[in-house]
């Protein structure tokens, strides 16, 4: 049994920080950040907790889907920047929305939403779920070294969610991969205060070799889109919407050129939000849903990549019961043209 996406929702903190705001305390400029990344602003938590954002995104998605929290069979949260180490971020959402189902987190960095969807797909396939809430919630501003201009200008906070229902076709294709390399992008865990620990504490802040992640991002998008299209017996040009991880506008530009796809089909949200890790993909999908750009019959390809180095990609075909589906735009004969 497959699934379809019934509803989506997003929550961003109110505080918007511009590139000029950052240049007040960092040796940087709006010109550098805009040109090298495409980011103009990011939303950052001030008084909001990640529980607040994740819950708001979940409630929006549930309301869009017309699903009550009591109907949920599973909550999976994708996060690597949770409010709680114990219990799971998903469990905090479950408590706030009044759900009584199992809940746990998935940690696959910026590819986490696709990994979480794949976990949910397994529950549908085994007949264990009819309704699943997948939330991606990230508060990377808590993981930044705010003296490091090469990383802290890139990230923001936010949460986005999708409610899945049984009965759809599910994945046409899905691929998950990890090429283990901790050096490229890492946030060490907490050192704690054990009286027995004698090793040197490491700061719990993000360090990254940006150029390597950049190349990995472009290569991942290109390879994954080609694989997804080949699995479906179509070409990349036949795919109607591309929802890629939003790390850098130049990564998107380079992938678009190499794939020879129409840039207008690639959703872009990073100018307003920056990189919100695993929340980027559901947020971009929510934008497509809410702006009425999705029609039944259309193909949607998603690719996430990041720390790990980890990649997740999937191809879905929207149907008339999927979130935001406009009237049937394509018949099977249109698709084979
Ligand atoms: O979600 C996945 C995780 N992250 C990513 O996907 C990030 C992928 N990587 C990138 O987006 C880019 O590699 C960066 C935006 C991180 C860096 O861009 P770049 O074009 O690769 O710049 P660079 O690291 O080669 O640095 C070029 C120069 C350096 O100065 P020098 O050595 O040439 O004098 C940097 O110190 O730019 C300097 N620089 C900055 N200057 C002003 C680095 N950050 C900044 C800054 N403002 N914020």
PDB file of C-alpha atoms in Angstrom, residues 190-202:
ATOM      1  CA  UNK A 190      27.626  17.877  24.070  1.00  0.00           C
ATOM      2  CA  UNK A 191      30.676  17.299  26.254  1.00  0.00           C
ATOM      3  CA  UNK A 192      28.673  17.160  29.470  1.00  0.00           C
ATOM      4  CA  UNK A 193      30.111  17.434  32.963  1.00  0.00           C
ATOM      5  CA  UNK A 194      31.029  13.875  33.840  1.00  0.00           C
ATOM      6  CA  UNK A 195      33.712  13.897  36.569  1.00  0.00           C
ATOM      7  CA  UNK A 196      35.240  10.855  34.813  1.00  0.00           C
ATOM      8  CA  UNK A 197      35.734  12.527  31.433  1.00  0.00           C
ATOM      9  CA  UNK A 198      39.347  13.468  30.800  1.00  0.00           C
ATOM     10  CA  UNK A 199      39.186  14.140  27.041  1.00  0.00           C
ATOM     11  CA  UNK A 200      39.343  17.693  25.681  1.00  0.00           C
ATOM     12  CA  UNK A 201      35.820  19.159  25.261  1.00  0.00           C
ATOM     13  CA  UNK A 202      34.918  20.231  21.705  1.00  0.00           C
TER      14      UNK A 202
END
